[in-house]
Amino acid sequence: MSTSYAPPVQRLVSELSKLPGVGNRTAQRLAFYILRASGEDAVALADAIREVKEKIGLCEVCFNLTDEARCRICQDTRRDQGLICVVEEPSDVIPMERTHEYHGVYHVLGGALSPIDGIDPEDLKIAELFARVTSPDGAVREIVLATNPTTTGEATALHIAEELRRRSPELSVTRLASGLPVGSDLEYADEVTLGKALAGRRAV
Amino acid sequence: MSTSYAPPVQRLVSELSKLPGVGNRTAQRLAFYILRASGEDAVALADAIREVKEKIGLCEVCFNLTDEARCRICQDTRRDQGLICVVEEPSDVIPMERTHEYHGVYHVLGGALSPIDGIDPEDLKIAELFARVTSPDGAVREIVLATNPTTTGEATALHIAEELRRRSPELSVTRLASGLPVGSDLEYADEVTLGKALAGRRAV
């Protein structure tokens, strides 16, 4: 970086470039935008960053992000508490909600099993999931495993499915379908996805 | 946006999506990153944004960004004060400095002339440039017009060049060369650039 930046600008560029997908060039562009923006806009952004770190924690039931003890979804009495969708990250709840097809509740693991990276079952909210399933007041009927269709996501789903089968044999444990994305083209499908789509074919 | 976000998260996503090139999805990704980041990192970013707005102003000589009355370049006695490079924005100083070929000083206009957008000479630091050129203590020899090679940048360069010729006929007024980017391929050059490269051809 050029020494012709004033130190506060350098500091902002350096902080911005820590963000994911933001290189030095993009950080400079964002910094110059912030410099040109109104004082109120910049302060609003700074305050929003501080506020989110101060006020947001994890839901005591499902470990989704929340500014209360329980998240909005867990508080919502219209949601089916007997249906739990297990996802890796809080950000995975949003696409599920966007389908408008899911009316159960969630359980956010906080990652996926990855022995190589030293992420073992104890590092995720897996014991907490088992506790929810076996709790005497709960009438959990089904667990939808919605971890990512990746190596670590699949391993996580497999591990949880096996444990659940052992602990609660009567529980229904399902996994999101893998297959061709809607609107995609067979010609450009990768062979693994196409193989999954074939294996998961259904009668029409 | 889903209503399942807690309000502080929604606020952060909304503030982040005001940044240039940051849509709603990217803003969500950045927000979740900030939520996962350490408290110190988030506070450092928030503080850097506030600090830059509090401390950074325009250099009283060249209108580049600075945290002092005069920017580092104007203060640098090794720089040639007789050579002024005129650019549109503070961000244009950086690529010029990166060449390590320019040892004069700058004049930042704060934009380019654009009658359609209502940007007239009075809205830019053009009068201030003329004052620098004609000031009795200054021995300005050359003005390098380094506005962008766009319609508005060219119009701005033309306007300033004409005015300078009228006011200071002895002053040398130059413009950055247009032509093929180094490392580019003739096959993929657009016709306007190639035309400029042809018109600006030099004896070898």
PDB file of C-alpha atoms in Angstrom, chain B residues 1-159:
ATOM      1  CA  MET B   1     -35.673 -10.310   3.827  1.00  0.00           C
ATOM      2  CA  SER B   2     -36.853 -12.946   6.218  1.00  0.00           C
ATOM      3  CA  THR B   3     -38.433 -11.804   9.452  1.00  0.00           C
ATOM      4  CA  SER B   4     -36.421 -14.433  11.294  1.00  0.00           C
ATOM      5  CA  TYR B   5     -33.411 -12.113  11.610  1.00  0.00           C
ATOM      6  CA  ALA B   6     -33.127 -10.305  14.909  1.00  0.00           C
ATOM      7  CA  PRO B   7     -33.427  -6.491  14.416  1.00  0.00           C
ATOM      8  CA  PRO B   8     -29.711  -5.717  15.082  1.00  0.00           C
ATOM      9  CA  VAL B   9     -28.748  -8.233  12.388  1.00  0.00           C
ATOM     10  CA  GLN B  10     -31.297  -6.752   9.978  1.00  0.00           C
ATOM     11  CA  ARG B  11     -29.920  -3.286  10.700  1.00  0.00           C
ATOM     12  CA  LEU B  12     -26.341  -4.389  10.006  1.00  0.00           C
ATOM     13  CA  VAL B  13     -27.333  -6.141   6.768  1.00  0.00           C
ATOM     14  CA  SER B  14     -29.218  -3.049   5.664  1.00  0.00           C
ATOM     15  CA  GLU B  15     -26.285  -0.717   6.458  1.00  0.00           C
ATOM     16  CA  LEU B  16     -23.779  -3.027   4.753  1.00  0.00           C
ATOM     17  CA  SER B  17     -25.902  -3.298   1.606  1.00  0.00           C
ATOM     18  CA  LYS B  18     -25.544   0.472   1.113  1.00  0.00           C
ATOM     19  CA  LEU B  19     -21.868  -0.100   0.279  1.00  0.00           C
ATOM     20  CA  PRO B  20     -20.988  -0.079  -3.417  1.00  0.00           C
ATOM     21  CA  GLY B  21     -21.033  -3.499  -5.061  1.00  0.00           C
ATOM     22  CA  VAL B  22     -22.597  -5.048  -1.961  1.00  0.00           C
ATOM     23  CA  GLY B  23     -26.017  -6.577  -2.626  1.00  0.00           C
ATOM     24  CA  ASN B  24     -28.300  -8.134  -0.072  1.00  0.00           C
ATOM     25  CA  ARG B  25     -26.645 -11.567  -0.290  1.00  0.00           C
ATOM     26  CA  THR B  26     -23.135 -10.173   0.131  1.00  0.00           C
ATOM     27  CA  ALA B  27     -24.335  -7.982   2.996  1.00  0.00           C
ATOM     28  CA  GLN B  28     -25.725 -11.092   4.712  1.00  0.00           C
ATOM     29  CA  ARG B  29     -22.430 -12.896   4.189  1.00  0.00           C
ATOM     30  CA  LEU B  30     -20.452  -9.966   5.628  1.00  0.00           C
ATOM     31  CA  ALA B  31     -22.879  -9.643   8.554  1.00  0.00           C
ATOM     32  CA  PHE B  32     -22.525 -13.332   9.427  1.00  0.00           C
ATOM     33  CA  TYR B  33     -18.757 -12.951   9.184  1.00  0.00           C
ATOM     34  CA  ILE B  34     -18.853 -10.016  11.599  1.00  0.00           C
ATOM     35  CA  LEU B  35     -21.078 -12.036  13.925  1.00  0.00           C
ATOM     36  CA  ARG B  36     -18.556 -14.886  13.924  1.00  0.00           C
ATOM     37  CA  ALA B  37     -15.516 -12.607  14.197  1.00  0.00           C
ATOM     38  CA  SER B  38     -13.936 -11.777  17.533  1.00  0.00           C
ATOM     39  CA  GLY B  39     -15.358  -8.820  19.432  1.00  0.00           C
ATOM     40  CA  GLU B  40     -12.062  -6.950  19.023  1.00  0.00           C
ATOM     41  CA  ASP B  41     -12.063  -7.312  15.242  1.00  0.00           C
ATOM     42  CA  ALA B  42     -15.625  -6.015  14.964  1.00  0.00           C
ATOM     43  CA  VAL B  43     -14.955  -3.082  17.284  1.00  0.00           C
ATOM     44  CA  ALA B  44     -11.757  -2.283  15.359  1.00  0.00           C
ATOM     45  CA  LEU B  45     -13.758  -2.079  12.131  1.00  0.00           C
ATOM     46  CA  ALA B  46     -16.492   0.054  13.712  1.00  0.00           C
ATOM     47  CA  ASP B  47     -13.869   2.370  15.215  1.00  0.00           C
ATOM     48  CA  ALA B  48     -11.943   2.629  11.942  1.00  0.00           C
ATOM     49  CA  ILE B  49     -15.137   3.783  10.196  1.00  0.00           C
ATOM     50  CA  ARG B  50     -15.866   6.408  12.853  1.00  0.00           C
ATOM     51  CA  GLU B  51     -12.255   7.567  13.006  1.00  0.00           C
ATOM     52  CA  VAL B  52     -11.956   8.042   9.272  1.00  0.00           C
ATOM     53  CA  LYS B  53     -15.044  10.261   9.244  1.00  0.00           C
ATOM     54  CA  GLU B  54     -13.818  12.266  12.237  1.00  0.00           C
ATOM     55  CA  LYS B  55     -10.198  12.749  11.269  1.00  0.00           C
ATOM     56  CA  ILE B  56      -9.992  12.788   7.513  1.00  0.00           C
ATOM     57  CA  GLY B  57     -10.521  16.010   5.586  1.00  0.00           C
ATOM     58  CA  LEU B  58      -9.235  17.559   2.382  1.00  0.00           C
ATOM     59  CA  CYS B  59      -5.721  18.970   1.949  1.00  0.00           C
ATOM     60  CA  GLU B  60      -5.883  22.770   1.839  1.00  0.00           C
ATOM     61  CA  VAL B  61      -3.569  22.813  -1.178  1.00  0.00           C
ATOM     62  CA  CYS B  62      -4.472  19.857  -3.411  1.00  0.00           C
ATOM     63  CA  PHE B  63      -7.779  18.569  -1.905  1.00  0.00           C
ATOM     64  CA  ASN B  64      -6.444  15.052  -1.512  1.00  0.00           C
ATOM     65  CA  LEU B  65      -7.557  13.224   1.645  1.00  0.00           C
ATOM     66  CA  THR B  66      -5.476  13.990   4.709  1.00  0.00           C
ATOM     67  CA  ASP B  67      -5.583  13.957   8.500  1.00  0.00           C
ATOM     68  CA  GLU B  68      -3.523  17.138   8.646  1.00  0.00           C
ATOM     69  CA  ALA B  69      -3.952  20.595   7.086  1.00  0.00           C
ATOM     70  CA  ARG B  70      -1.720  19.593   4.194  1.00  0.00           C
ATOM     71  CA  CYS B  71      -1.413  16.081   2.804  1.00  0.00           C
ATOM     72  CA  ARG B  72       1.821  14.110   2.953  1.00  0.00           C
ATOM     73  CA  ILE B  73       2.557  14.680  -0.709  1.00  0.00           C
ATOM     74  CA  CYS B  74       2.168  18.481  -0.498  1.00  0.00           C
ATOM     75  CA  GLN B  75       4.349  18.464   2.632  1.00  0.00           C
ATOM     76  CA  ASP B  76       7.062  16.407   0.945  1.00  0.00           C
ATOM     77  CA  THR B  77       9.814  18.855  -0.070  1.00  0.00           C
ATOM     78  CA  ARG B  78      11.360  16.264  -2.394  1.00  0.00           C
ATOM     79  CA  ARG B  79       8.284  16.439  -4.644  1.00  0.00           C
ATOM     80  CA  ASP B  80       8.432  18.787  -7.643  1.00  0.00           C
ATOM     81  CA  GLN B  81       5.991  21.596  -6.788  1.00  0.00           C
ATOM     82  CA  GLY B  82       6.259  22.886 -10.351  1.00  0.00           C
ATOM     83  CA  LEU B  83       4.519  19.812 -11.756  1.00  0.00           C
ATOM     84  CA  ILE B  84       0.836  19.309 -10.928  1.00  0.00           C
ATOM     85  CA  CYS B  85      -1.136  16.210 -11.853  1.00  0.00           C
ATOM     86  CA  VAL B  86      -4.885  16.879 -12.016  1.00  0.00           C
ATOM     87  CA  VAL B  87      -7.098  13.920 -11.086  1.00  0.00           C
ATOM     88  CA  GLU B  88     -10.817  13.487 -10.514  1.00  0.00           C
ATOM     89  CA  GLU B  89     -10.893  11.698  -7.160  1.00  0.00           C
ATOM     90  CA  PRO B  90      -8.599  11.096  -4.171  1.00  0.00           C
ATOM     91  CA  SER B  91      -8.631   7.411  -5.142  1.00  0.00           C
ATOM     92  CA  ASP B  92      -6.941   8.334  -8.446  1.00  0.00           C
ATOM     93  CA  VAL B  93      -3.809   9.470  -6.614  1.00  0.00           C
ATOM     94  CA  ILE B  94      -3.016   5.903  -5.540  1.00  0.00           C
ATOM     95  CA  PRO B  95      -2.580   4.348  -9.026  1.00  0.00           C
ATOM     96  CA  MET B  96      -0.456   7.334 -10.068  1.00  0.00           C
ATOM     97  CA  GLU B  97       1.775   6.880  -7.009  1.00  0.00           C
ATOM     98  CA  ARG B  98       1.978   3.166  -7.708  1.00  0.00           C
ATOM     99  CA  THR B  99       3.777   3.842 -10.991  1.00  0.00           C
ATOM    100  CA  HIS B 100       6.754   5.302  -9.031  1.00  0.00           C
ATOM    101  CA  GLU B 101       7.256   7.450 -12.145  1.00  0.00           C
ATOM    102  CA  TYR B 102       5.572  10.618 -10.946  1.00  0.00           C
ATOM    103  CA  HIS B 103       7.400  12.983  -8.617  1.00  0.00           C
ATOM    104  CA  GLY B 104       5.243  16.102  -8.827  1.00  0.00           C
ATOM    105  CA  VAL B 105       2.247  17.078  -6.721  1.00  0.00           C
ATOM    106  CA  TYR B 106      -1.501  16.621  -7.262  1.00  0.00           C
ATOM    107  CA  HIS B 107      -4.723  18.545  -7.595  1.00  0.00           C
ATOM    108  CA  VAL B 108      -7.897  16.611  -6.852  1.00  0.00           C
ATOM    109  CA  LEU B 109     -10.941  18.080  -8.602  1.00  0.00           C
ATOM    110  CA  GLY B 110     -13.535  16.123  -6.645  1.00  0.00           C
ATOM    111  CA  GLY B 111     -15.249  14.793  -9.784  1.00  0.00           C
ATOM    112  CA  ALA B 112     -15.626  15.482 -13.484  1.00  0.00           C
ATOM    113  CA  LEU B 113     -17.725  18.008 -15.413  1.00  0.00           C
ATOM    114  CA  SER B 114     -21.109  16.552 -16.302  1.00  0.00           C
ATOM    115  CA  PRO B 115     -23.787  19.090 -17.278  1.00  0.00           C
ATOM    116  CA  ILE B 116     -26.389  16.283 -17.435  1.00  0.00           C
ATOM    117  CA  ASP B 117     -25.777  15.503 -13.765  1.00  0.00           C
ATOM    118  CA  GLY B 118     -25.606  19.224 -12.947  1.00  0.00           C
ATOM    119  CA  ILE B 119     -21.856  19.171 -12.254  1.00  0.00           C
ATOM    120  CA  ASP B 120     -20.465  22.503 -13.447  1.00  0.00           C
ATOM    121  CA  PRO B 121     -16.966  23.999 -13.062  1.00  0.00           C
ATOM    122  CA  GLU B 122     -18.044  25.711  -9.812  1.00  0.00           C
ATOM    123  CA  ASP B 123     -18.789  22.295  -8.283  1.00  0.00           C
ATOM    124  CA  LEU B 124     -15.196  21.139  -8.781  1.00  0.00           C
ATOM    125  CA  LYS B 125     -11.912  22.535  -7.430  1.00  0.00           C
ATOM    126  CA  ILE B 126     -11.144  24.137 -10.810  1.00  0.00           C
ATOM    127  CA  ALA B 127     -10.925  27.783  -9.638  1.00  0.00           C
ATOM    128  CA  GLU B 128      -8.535  26.545  -6.923  1.00  0.00           C
ATOM    129  CA  LEU B 129      -6.352  24.964  -9.607  1.00  0.00           C
ATOM    130  CA  PHE B 130      -6.170  28.245 -11.537  1.00  0.00           C
ATOM    131  CA  ALA B 131      -5.281  30.034  -8.288  1.00  0.00           C
ATOM    132  CA  ARG B 132      -2.402  27.575  -7.685  1.00  0.00           C
ATOM    133  CA  VAL B 133      -1.135  28.073 -11.232  1.00  0.00           C
ATOM    134  CA  THR B 134      -1.250  31.853 -11.177  1.00  0.00           C
ATOM    135  CA  SER B 135      -0.117  32.355  -7.576  1.00  0.00           C
ATOM    136  CA  PRO B 136       2.907  34.694  -7.447  1.00  0.00           C
ATOM    137  CA  ASP B 137       5.043  32.373  -5.276  1.00  0.00           C
ATOM    138  CA  GLY B 138       4.369  29.294  -7.374  1.00  0.00           C
ATOM    139  CA  ALA B 139       6.618  28.350 -10.225  1.00  0.00           C
ATOM    140  CA  VAL B 140       4.260  25.840 -11.856  1.00  0.00           C
ATOM    141  CA  ARG B 141       5.739  24.656 -15.149  1.00  0.00           C
ATOM    142  CA  GLU B 142       3.456  21.847 -16.199  1.00  0.00           C
ATOM    143  CA  ILE B 143      -0.059  20.552 -15.614  1.00  0.00           C
ATOM    144  CA  VAL B 144      -0.641  16.857 -16.370  1.00  0.00           C
ATOM    145  CA  LEU B 145      -4.342  16.307 -16.953  1.00  0.00           C
ATOM    146  CA  ALA B 146      -5.007  12.797 -15.589  1.00  0.00           C
ATOM    147  CA  THR B 147      -8.794  12.811 -15.538  1.00  0.00           C
ATOM    148  CA  ASN B 148     -10.316   9.509 -16.667  1.00  0.00           C
ATOM    149  CA  PRO B 149     -10.388   8.625 -20.384  1.00  0.00           C
ATOM    150  CA  THR B 150     -14.216   8.841 -20.322  1.00  0.00           C
ATOM    151  CA  THR B 151     -16.618  11.335 -21.876  1.00  0.00           C
ATOM    152  CA  THR B 152     -16.835  13.408 -18.698  1.00  0.00           C
ATOM    153  CA  GLY B 153     -13.114  13.074 -17.944  1.00  0.00           C
ATOM    154  CA  GLU B 154     -12.189  14.197 -21.477  1.00  0.00           C
ATOM    155  CA  ALA B 155     -14.630  17.119 -21.291  1.00  0.00           C
ATOM    156  CA  THR B 156     -13.116  18.163 -17.974  1.00  0.00           C
ATOM    157  CA  ALA B 157      -9.570  17.944 -19.338  1.00  0.00           C
ATOM    158  CA  LEU B 158     -10.567  19.971 -22.419  1.00  0.00           C
ATOM    159  CA  HIS B 159     -12.250  22.669 -20.349  1.00  0.00           C
TER     160      HIS B 159
END
